[in-house]
Short mmCIF file of C-alpha atoms in Angstrom, two decimals:
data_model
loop_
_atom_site.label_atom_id
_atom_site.label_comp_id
_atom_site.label_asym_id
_atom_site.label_seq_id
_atom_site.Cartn_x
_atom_site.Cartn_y
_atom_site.Cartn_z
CA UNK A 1 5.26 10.13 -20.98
CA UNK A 2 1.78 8.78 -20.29
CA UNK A 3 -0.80 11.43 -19.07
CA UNK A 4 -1.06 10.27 -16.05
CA UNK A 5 2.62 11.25 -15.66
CA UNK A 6 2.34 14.00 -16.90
CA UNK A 7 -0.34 15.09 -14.21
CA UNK A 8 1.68 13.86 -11.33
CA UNK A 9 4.60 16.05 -12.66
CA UNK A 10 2.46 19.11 -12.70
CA UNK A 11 0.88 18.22 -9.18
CA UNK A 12 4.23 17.82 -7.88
CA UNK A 13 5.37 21.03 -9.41
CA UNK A 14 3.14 23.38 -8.23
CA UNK A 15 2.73 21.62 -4.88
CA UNK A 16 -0.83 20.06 -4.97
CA UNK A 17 -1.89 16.93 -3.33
CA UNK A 18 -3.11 15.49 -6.36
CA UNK A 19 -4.70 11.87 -3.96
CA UNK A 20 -5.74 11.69 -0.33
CA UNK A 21 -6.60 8.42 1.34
CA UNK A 22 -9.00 8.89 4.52
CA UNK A 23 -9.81 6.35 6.64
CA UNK A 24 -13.73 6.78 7.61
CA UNK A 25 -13.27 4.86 10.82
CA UNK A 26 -10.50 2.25 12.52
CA UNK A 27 -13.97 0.18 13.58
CA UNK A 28 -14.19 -3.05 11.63
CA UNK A 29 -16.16 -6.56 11.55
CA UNK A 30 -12.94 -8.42 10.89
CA UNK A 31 -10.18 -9.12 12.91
CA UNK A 32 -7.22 -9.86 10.18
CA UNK A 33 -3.69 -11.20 11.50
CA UNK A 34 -2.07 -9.25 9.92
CA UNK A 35 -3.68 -5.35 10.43
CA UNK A 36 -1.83 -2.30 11.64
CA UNK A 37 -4.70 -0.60 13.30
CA UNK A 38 -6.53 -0.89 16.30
CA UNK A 39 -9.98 -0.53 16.01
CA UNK A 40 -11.60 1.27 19.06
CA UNK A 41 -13.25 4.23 18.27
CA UNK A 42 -11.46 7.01 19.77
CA UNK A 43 -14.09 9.72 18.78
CA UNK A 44 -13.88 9.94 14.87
CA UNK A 45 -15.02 12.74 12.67
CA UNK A 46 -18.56 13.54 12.26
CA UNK A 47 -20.29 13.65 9.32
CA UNK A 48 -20.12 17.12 8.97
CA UNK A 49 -16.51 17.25 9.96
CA UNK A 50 -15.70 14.95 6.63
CA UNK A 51 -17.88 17.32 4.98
CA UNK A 52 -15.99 20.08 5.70
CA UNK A 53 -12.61 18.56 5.39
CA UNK A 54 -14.21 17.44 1.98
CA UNK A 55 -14.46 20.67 0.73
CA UNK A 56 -10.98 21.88 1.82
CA UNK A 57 -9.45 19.11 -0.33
CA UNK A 58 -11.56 20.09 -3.20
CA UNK A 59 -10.34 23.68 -2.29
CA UNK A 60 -6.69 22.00 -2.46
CA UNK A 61 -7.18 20.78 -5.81
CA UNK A 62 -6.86 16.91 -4.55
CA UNK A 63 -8.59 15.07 -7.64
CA UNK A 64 -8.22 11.21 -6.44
CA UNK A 65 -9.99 10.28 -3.10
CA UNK A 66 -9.52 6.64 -1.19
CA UNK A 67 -12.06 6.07 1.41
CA UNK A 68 -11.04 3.37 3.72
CA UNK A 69 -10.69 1.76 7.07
CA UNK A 70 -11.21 -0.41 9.07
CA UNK A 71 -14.18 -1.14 7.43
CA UNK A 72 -15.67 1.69 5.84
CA UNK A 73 -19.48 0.28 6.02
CA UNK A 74 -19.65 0.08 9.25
CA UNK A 75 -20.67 3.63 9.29
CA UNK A 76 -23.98 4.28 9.27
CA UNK A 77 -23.73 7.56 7.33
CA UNK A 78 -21.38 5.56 5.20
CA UNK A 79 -23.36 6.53 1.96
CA UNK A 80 -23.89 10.24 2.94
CA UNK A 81 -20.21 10.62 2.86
CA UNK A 82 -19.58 9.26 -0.46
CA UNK A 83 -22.48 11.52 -1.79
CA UNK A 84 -20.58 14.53 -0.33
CA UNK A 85 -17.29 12.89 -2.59
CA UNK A 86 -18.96 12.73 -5.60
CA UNK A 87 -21.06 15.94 -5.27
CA UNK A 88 -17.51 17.80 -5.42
CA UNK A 89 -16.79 15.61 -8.14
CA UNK A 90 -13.61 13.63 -6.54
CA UNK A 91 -12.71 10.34 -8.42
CA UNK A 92 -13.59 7.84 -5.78
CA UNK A 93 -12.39 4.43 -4.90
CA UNK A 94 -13.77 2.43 -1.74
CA UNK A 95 -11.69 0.21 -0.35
CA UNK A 96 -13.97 -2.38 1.64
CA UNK A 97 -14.00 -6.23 2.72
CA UNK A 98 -17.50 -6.10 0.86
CA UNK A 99 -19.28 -8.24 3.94
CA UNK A 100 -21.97 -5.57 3.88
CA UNK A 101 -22.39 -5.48 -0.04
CA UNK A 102 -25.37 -7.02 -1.16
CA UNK A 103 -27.34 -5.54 -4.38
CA UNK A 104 -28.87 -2.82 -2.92
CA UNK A 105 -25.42 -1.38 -1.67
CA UNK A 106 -23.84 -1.98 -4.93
CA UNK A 107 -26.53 -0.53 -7.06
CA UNK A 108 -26.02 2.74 -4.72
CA UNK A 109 -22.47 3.01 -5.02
CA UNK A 110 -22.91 2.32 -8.49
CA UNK A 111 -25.47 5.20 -8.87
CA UNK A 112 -23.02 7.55 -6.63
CA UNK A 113 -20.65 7.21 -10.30
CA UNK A 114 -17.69 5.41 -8.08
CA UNK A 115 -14.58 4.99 -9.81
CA UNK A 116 -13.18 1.64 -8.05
CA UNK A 117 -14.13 -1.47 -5.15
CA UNK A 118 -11.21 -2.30 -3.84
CA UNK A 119 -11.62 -5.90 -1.90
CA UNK A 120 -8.62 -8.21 0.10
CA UNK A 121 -9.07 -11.19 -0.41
CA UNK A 122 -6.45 -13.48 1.05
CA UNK A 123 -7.18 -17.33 -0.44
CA UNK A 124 -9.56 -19.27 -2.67
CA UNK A 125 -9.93 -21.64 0.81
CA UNK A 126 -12.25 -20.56 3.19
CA UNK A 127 -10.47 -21.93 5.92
CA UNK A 128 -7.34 -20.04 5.14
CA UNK A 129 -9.16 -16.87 4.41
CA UNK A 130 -11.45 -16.90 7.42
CA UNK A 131 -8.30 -17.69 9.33
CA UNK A 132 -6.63 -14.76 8.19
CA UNK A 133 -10.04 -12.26 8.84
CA UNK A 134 -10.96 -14.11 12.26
CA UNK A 135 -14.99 -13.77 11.12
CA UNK A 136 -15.95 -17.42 9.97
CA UNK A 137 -17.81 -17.23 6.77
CA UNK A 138 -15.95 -13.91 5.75
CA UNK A 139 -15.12 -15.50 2.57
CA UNK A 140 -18.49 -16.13 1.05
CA UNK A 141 -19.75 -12.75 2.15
CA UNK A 142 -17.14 -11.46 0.29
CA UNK A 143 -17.54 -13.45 -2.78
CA UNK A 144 -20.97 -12.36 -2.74
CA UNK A 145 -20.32 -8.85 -2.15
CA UNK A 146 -17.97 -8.74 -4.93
CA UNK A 147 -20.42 -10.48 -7.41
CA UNK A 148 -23.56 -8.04 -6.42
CA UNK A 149 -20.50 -5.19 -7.33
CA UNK A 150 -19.40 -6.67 -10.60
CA UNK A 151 -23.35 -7.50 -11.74
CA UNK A 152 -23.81 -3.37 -11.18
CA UNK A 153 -21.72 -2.82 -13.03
CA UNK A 154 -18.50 -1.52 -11.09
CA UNK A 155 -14.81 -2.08 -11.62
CA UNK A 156 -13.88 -4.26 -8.74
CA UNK A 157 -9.94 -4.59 -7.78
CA UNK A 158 -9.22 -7.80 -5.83
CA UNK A 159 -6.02 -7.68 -3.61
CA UNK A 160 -4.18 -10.36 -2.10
CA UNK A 161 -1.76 -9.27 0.59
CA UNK A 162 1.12 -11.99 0.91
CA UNK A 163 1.31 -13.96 4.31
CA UNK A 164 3.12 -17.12 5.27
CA UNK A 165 -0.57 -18.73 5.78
CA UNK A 166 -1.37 -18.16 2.38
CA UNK A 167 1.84 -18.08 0.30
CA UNK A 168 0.36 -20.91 -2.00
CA UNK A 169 -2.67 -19.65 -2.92
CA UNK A 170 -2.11 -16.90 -4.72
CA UNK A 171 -2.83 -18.37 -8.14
CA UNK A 172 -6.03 -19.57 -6.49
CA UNK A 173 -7.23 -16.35 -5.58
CA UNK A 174 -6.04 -14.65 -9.01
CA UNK A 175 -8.36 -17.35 -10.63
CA UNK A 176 -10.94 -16.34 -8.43
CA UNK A 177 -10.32 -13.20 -9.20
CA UNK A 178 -10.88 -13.74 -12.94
CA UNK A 179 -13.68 -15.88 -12.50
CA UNK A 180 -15.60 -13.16 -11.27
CA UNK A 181 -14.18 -10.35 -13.75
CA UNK A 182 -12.50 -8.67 -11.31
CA UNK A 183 -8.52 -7.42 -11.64
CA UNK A 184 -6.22 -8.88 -9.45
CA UNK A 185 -3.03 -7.57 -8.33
CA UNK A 186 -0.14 -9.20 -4.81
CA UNK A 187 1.44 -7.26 -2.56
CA UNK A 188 3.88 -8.90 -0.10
CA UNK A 189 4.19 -5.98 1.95
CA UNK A 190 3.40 -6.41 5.77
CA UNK A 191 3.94 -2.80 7.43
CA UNK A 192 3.97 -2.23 11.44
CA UNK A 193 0.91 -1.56 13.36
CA UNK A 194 0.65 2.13 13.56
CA UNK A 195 1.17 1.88 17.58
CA UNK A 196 4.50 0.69 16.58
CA UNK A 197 3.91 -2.85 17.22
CA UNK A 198 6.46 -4.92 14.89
CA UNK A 199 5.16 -8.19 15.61
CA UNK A 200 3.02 -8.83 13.03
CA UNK A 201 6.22 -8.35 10.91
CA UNK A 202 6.69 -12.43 11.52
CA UNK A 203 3.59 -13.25 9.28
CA UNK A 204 5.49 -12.09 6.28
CA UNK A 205 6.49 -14.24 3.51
CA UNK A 206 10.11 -15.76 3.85
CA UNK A 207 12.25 -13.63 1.35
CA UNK A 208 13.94 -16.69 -0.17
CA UNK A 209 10.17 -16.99 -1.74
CA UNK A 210 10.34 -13.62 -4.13
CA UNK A 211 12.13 -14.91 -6.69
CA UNK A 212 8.56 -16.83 -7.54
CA UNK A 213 6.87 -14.39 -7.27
CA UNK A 214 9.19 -12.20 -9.37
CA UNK A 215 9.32 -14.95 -12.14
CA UNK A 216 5.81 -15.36 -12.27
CA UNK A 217 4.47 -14.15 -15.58
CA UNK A 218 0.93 -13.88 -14.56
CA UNK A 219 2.02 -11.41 -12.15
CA UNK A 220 5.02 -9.11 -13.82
CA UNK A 221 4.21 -9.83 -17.23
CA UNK A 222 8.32 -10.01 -18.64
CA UNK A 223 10.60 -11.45 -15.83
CA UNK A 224 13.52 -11.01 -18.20
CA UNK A 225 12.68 -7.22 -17.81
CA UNK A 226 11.54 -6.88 -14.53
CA UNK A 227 14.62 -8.52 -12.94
CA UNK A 228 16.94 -7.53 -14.82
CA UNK A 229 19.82 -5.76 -13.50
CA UNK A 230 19.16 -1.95 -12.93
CA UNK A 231 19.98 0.50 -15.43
CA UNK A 232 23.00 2.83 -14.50
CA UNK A 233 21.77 5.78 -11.87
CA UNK A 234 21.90 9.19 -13.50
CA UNK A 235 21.14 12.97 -12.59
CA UNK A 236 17.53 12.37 -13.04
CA UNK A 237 17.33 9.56 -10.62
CA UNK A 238 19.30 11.75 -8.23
CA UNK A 239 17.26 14.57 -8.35
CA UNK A 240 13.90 12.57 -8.19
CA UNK A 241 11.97 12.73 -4.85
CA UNK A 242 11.70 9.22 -3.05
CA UNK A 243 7.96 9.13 -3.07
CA UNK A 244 4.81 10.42 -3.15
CA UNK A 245 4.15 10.60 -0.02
CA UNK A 246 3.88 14.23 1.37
CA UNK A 247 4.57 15.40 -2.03
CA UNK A 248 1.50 15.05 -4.28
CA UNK A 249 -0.49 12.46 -1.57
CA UNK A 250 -1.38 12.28 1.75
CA UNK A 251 -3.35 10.50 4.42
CA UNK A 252 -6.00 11.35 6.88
CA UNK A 253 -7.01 9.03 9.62
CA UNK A 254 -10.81 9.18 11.04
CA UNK A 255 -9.53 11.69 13.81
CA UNK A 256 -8.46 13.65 11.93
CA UNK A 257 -4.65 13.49 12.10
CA UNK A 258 -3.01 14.23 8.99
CA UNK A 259 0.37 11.95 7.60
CA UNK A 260 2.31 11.39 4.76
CA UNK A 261 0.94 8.26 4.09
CA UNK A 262 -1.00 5.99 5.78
CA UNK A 263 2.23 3.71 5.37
CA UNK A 264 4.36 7.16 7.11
CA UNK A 265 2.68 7.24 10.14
CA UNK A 266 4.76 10.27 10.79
CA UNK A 267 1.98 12.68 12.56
CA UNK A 268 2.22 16.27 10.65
CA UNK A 269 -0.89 18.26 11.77
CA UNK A 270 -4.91 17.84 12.71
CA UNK A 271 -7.65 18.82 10.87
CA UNK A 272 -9.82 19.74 13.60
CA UNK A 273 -7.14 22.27 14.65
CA UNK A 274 -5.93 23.39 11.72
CA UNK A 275 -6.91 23.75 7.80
CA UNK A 276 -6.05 21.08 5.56
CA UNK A 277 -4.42 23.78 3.10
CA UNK A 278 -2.72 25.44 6.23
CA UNK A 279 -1.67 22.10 7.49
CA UNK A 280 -0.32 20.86 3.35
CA UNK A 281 1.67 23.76 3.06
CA UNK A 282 3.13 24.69 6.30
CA UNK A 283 3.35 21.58 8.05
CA UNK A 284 7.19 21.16 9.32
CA UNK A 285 6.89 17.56 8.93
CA UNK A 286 5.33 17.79 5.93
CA UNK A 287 8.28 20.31 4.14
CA UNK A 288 10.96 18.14 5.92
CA UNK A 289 9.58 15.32 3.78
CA UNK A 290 9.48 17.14 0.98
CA UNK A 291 13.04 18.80 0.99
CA UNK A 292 14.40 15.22 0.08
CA UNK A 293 15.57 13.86 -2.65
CA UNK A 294 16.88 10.60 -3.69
CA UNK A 295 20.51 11.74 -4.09
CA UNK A 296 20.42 12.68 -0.25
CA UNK A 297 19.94 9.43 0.94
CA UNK A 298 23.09 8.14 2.94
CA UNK A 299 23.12 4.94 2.32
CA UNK A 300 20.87 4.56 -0.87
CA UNK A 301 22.13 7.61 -3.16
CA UNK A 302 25.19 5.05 -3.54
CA UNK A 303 22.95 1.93 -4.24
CA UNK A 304 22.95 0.84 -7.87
CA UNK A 305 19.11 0.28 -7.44
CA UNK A 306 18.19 3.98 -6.46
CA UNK A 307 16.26 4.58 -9.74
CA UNK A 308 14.64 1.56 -9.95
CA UNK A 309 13.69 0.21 -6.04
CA UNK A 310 10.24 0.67 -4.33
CA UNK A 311 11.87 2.41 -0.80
CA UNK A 312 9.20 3.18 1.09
CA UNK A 313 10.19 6.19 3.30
CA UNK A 314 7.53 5.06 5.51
CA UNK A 315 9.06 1.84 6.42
CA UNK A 316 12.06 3.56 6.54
CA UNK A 317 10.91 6.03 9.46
CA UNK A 318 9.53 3.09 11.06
CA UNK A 319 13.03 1.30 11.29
CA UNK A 320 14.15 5.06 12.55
CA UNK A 321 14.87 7.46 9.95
CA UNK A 322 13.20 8.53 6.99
CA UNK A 323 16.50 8.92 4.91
CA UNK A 324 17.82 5.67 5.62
CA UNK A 325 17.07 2.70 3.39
CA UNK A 326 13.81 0.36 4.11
CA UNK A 327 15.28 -3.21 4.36
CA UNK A 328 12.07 -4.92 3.72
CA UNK A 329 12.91 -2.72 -0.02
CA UNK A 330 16.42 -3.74 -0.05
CA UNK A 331 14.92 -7.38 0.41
CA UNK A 332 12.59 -6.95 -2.95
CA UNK A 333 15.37 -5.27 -5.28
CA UNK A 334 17.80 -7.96 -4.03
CA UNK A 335 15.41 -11.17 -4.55
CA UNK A 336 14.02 -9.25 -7.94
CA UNK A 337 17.59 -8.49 -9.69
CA UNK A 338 19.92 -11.09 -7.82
CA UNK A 339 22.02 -7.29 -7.21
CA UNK A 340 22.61 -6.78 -3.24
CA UNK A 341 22.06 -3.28 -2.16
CA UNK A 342 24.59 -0.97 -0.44
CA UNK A 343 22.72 -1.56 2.57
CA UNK A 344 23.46 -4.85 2.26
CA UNK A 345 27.07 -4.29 1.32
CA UNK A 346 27.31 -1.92 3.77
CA UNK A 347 26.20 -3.89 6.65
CA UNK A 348 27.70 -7.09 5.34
CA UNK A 349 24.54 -8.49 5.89
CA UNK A 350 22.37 -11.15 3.95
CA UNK A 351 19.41 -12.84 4.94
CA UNK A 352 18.48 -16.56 4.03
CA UNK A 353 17.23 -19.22 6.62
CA UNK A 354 19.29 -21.63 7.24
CA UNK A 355 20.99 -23.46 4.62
CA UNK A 356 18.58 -22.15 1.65
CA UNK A 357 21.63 -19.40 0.36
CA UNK A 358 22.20 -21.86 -2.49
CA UNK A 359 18.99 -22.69 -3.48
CA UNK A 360 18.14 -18.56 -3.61
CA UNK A 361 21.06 -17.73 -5.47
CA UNK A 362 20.52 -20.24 -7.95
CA UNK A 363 17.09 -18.98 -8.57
CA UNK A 364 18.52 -15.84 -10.10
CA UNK A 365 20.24 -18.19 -13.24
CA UNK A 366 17.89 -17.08 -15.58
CA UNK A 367 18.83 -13.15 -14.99
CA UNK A 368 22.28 -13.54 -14.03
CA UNK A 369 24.67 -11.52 -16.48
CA UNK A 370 28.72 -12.46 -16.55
CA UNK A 371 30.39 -9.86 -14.52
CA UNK A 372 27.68 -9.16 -11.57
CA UNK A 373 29.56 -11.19 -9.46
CA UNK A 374 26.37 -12.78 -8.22
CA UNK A 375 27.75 -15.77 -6.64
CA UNK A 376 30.65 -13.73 -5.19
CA UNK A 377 28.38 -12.08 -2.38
CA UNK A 378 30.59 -12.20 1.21
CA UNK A 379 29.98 -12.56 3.78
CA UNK A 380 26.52 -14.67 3.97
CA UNK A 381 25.07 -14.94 7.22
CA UNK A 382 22.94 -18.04 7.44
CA UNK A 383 20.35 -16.92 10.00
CA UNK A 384 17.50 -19.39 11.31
CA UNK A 385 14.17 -18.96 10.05
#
């Protein structure tokens, strides 16, 4: 066990929300296709209102602390905040588009001792980047931003959220990435807007393209390992809670509302009402969350990928209940291992557009193992794109 492990474990013992995310504002100066927030201002926290909320985390005993947005910068006391952070000695990671970074900025946060610039970046193309972000030029502000970053001296994390307008760039933007000595890591999750909206759902990546992306070396480092068929489920598995959300991490929006997650939209108290300690440890949403446990799933405490799949109980509450599965998750496991899930089975359900079953199935040759019965899947629905 890893110490980091071994820290969650304790957190999650004794009840402690070892990371918070906050979101400093919704306001941003991009207009990405594919965001879940809206971004009027609908009276965010003051200064001294994340100030004080800043020193009931501390008081919690949260150690990790994402500040986020919208765009973060576009708050003028932007730096006073992250002062306050580091002055109660949270480790602190920005998440930003880095338009506003130039080498004064970076040098500050630099000085301010934070941990982590985290930056989307969505293509090596301006034209398919500034597509995505709707501000022309958005690109080589961000470029720049990043490079004023790295020459401070600051770990810089570049992320490249997966989209059907920029499914063939990835290895363009993880050379980018590396060209500029930043890490790089894909994520092909698109969530719901936090209204609800599930149309921007149809700018994610057809799921007949993960097996790629699971293959890909540069990205999972062993594909023989990580799609390989999941290990048999056992007691520990069972007894495991789904996530971290609500358990040891949390999310705070700029008015203050308090959720799981900033994927779990599920609201669970306000700060300006309440305490954040009265609100982690008595919040009914918040116990309901954590009073599950994998092995009282419905549907997924039967699945053979239960110990191994990335359900988000977020997107689960989203598609109506927080203990059912998350069929954007069911998706992954299924296009990572070639191994349906029960809520496939269950629903007699799977997903290829039109006349591309073959050509998916046959992408799992390299993993299949005699006896999975890969090829034996009924029914298959072929659904249009």
């Amino acid at each position: 066990m890893s110490l980091m492990e071994e820290i969650i474990g304790k957190a999650l013992a004794l009840g402690v929300p070892l990371t918070v995310h906050v979101d400093l504002t919704y306001r941003c100066n991009e207009r990405c296709e594919h965001c879940y927030l809206e971004h009027d201002d609908k009276g965010e926290m003051s200064c001294e209102e994340i100030s004080r909320l800043f020193g009931e985390l501390a008081d919690a005993g949260v150690f990790f602390l994402t500040l986020s947005g919208g765009e973060p910068m576009m708050r003028r006391d932007f730096f006073d905040i992250v002062a306050r952070a580091r002055a109660l000695q949270f480790n602190v990671k920005v998440k930003t588009n880095a338009v506003l970074i130039r080498e004064a900025e970076a040098r500050r946060l630099r000085a301010l001792g934070v941990e982590q610039v985290q930056i989307s970046v969505y293509s090596h193309r301006p034209e398919v980047h500034d597509a995505v972000t709707k501000l022309p030029g958005s690109l080589g502000r961000t470029v720049q931003g990043i490079r004023a970053l790295r020459a401070a001296g600051l770990k810089v994390a570049v992320s490249n959220v997966m989209m059907r307008s920029n499914l063939d760039d990835r290895k363009g933007v993880a050379q980018l990435a590396h060209d500029l000595g930043a890490s790089y890591f894909v994520d092909p999750t698109i969530t719901p807007m936090m209204s609800g909206d599930r149309s921007v759902l149809a700018l994610r990546i057809p799921g007949s393209e993960l097996p790629a992306l699971f293959h890909d070396k540069e990205l999972v480092g062993d594909p023989e390992s990580f799609c390989a068929p999941p290990p048999p489920v056992g007691d520990d598995e069972r007894n495991a809670r789904p996530c971290s959300a609500g358990n040891s991490a949390c999310y705070v929006s700029p008015y203050g509302d308090v959720y799981p997650c900033v994927q779990f939209p599920l609201p669970s108290g306000n700060v300006r009402k309440q305490s954040f300690l009265d609100i982690w440890h008595h919040s009914p949403q918040l116990k309901e969350v954590r009073s599950i446990r994998t092995g009282d799933l419905p549907v997924c405490s039967s699945c053979a990928h239960l110990g191994t799949c990335t359900r988000c109980p977020g997107l689960a509450w989203t598609e109506g209940n927080m203990r059912g599965p998350s069929s954007t998750d069911c998706e992954k496991s299924f296009y990572r291992t070639g191994i349906p899930s029960a809520n496939m089975l269950a629903r007699g359900l799977m997903t290829f557009p039109a006349g591309t079953a073959e050509t998916a199935l046959a992408a799992f040759a390299p993993v299949a193992r005699p006896g999975l019965g890969l090829i034996q899947i009924a029914p298959v629905r072929q659904t249009a794109a």
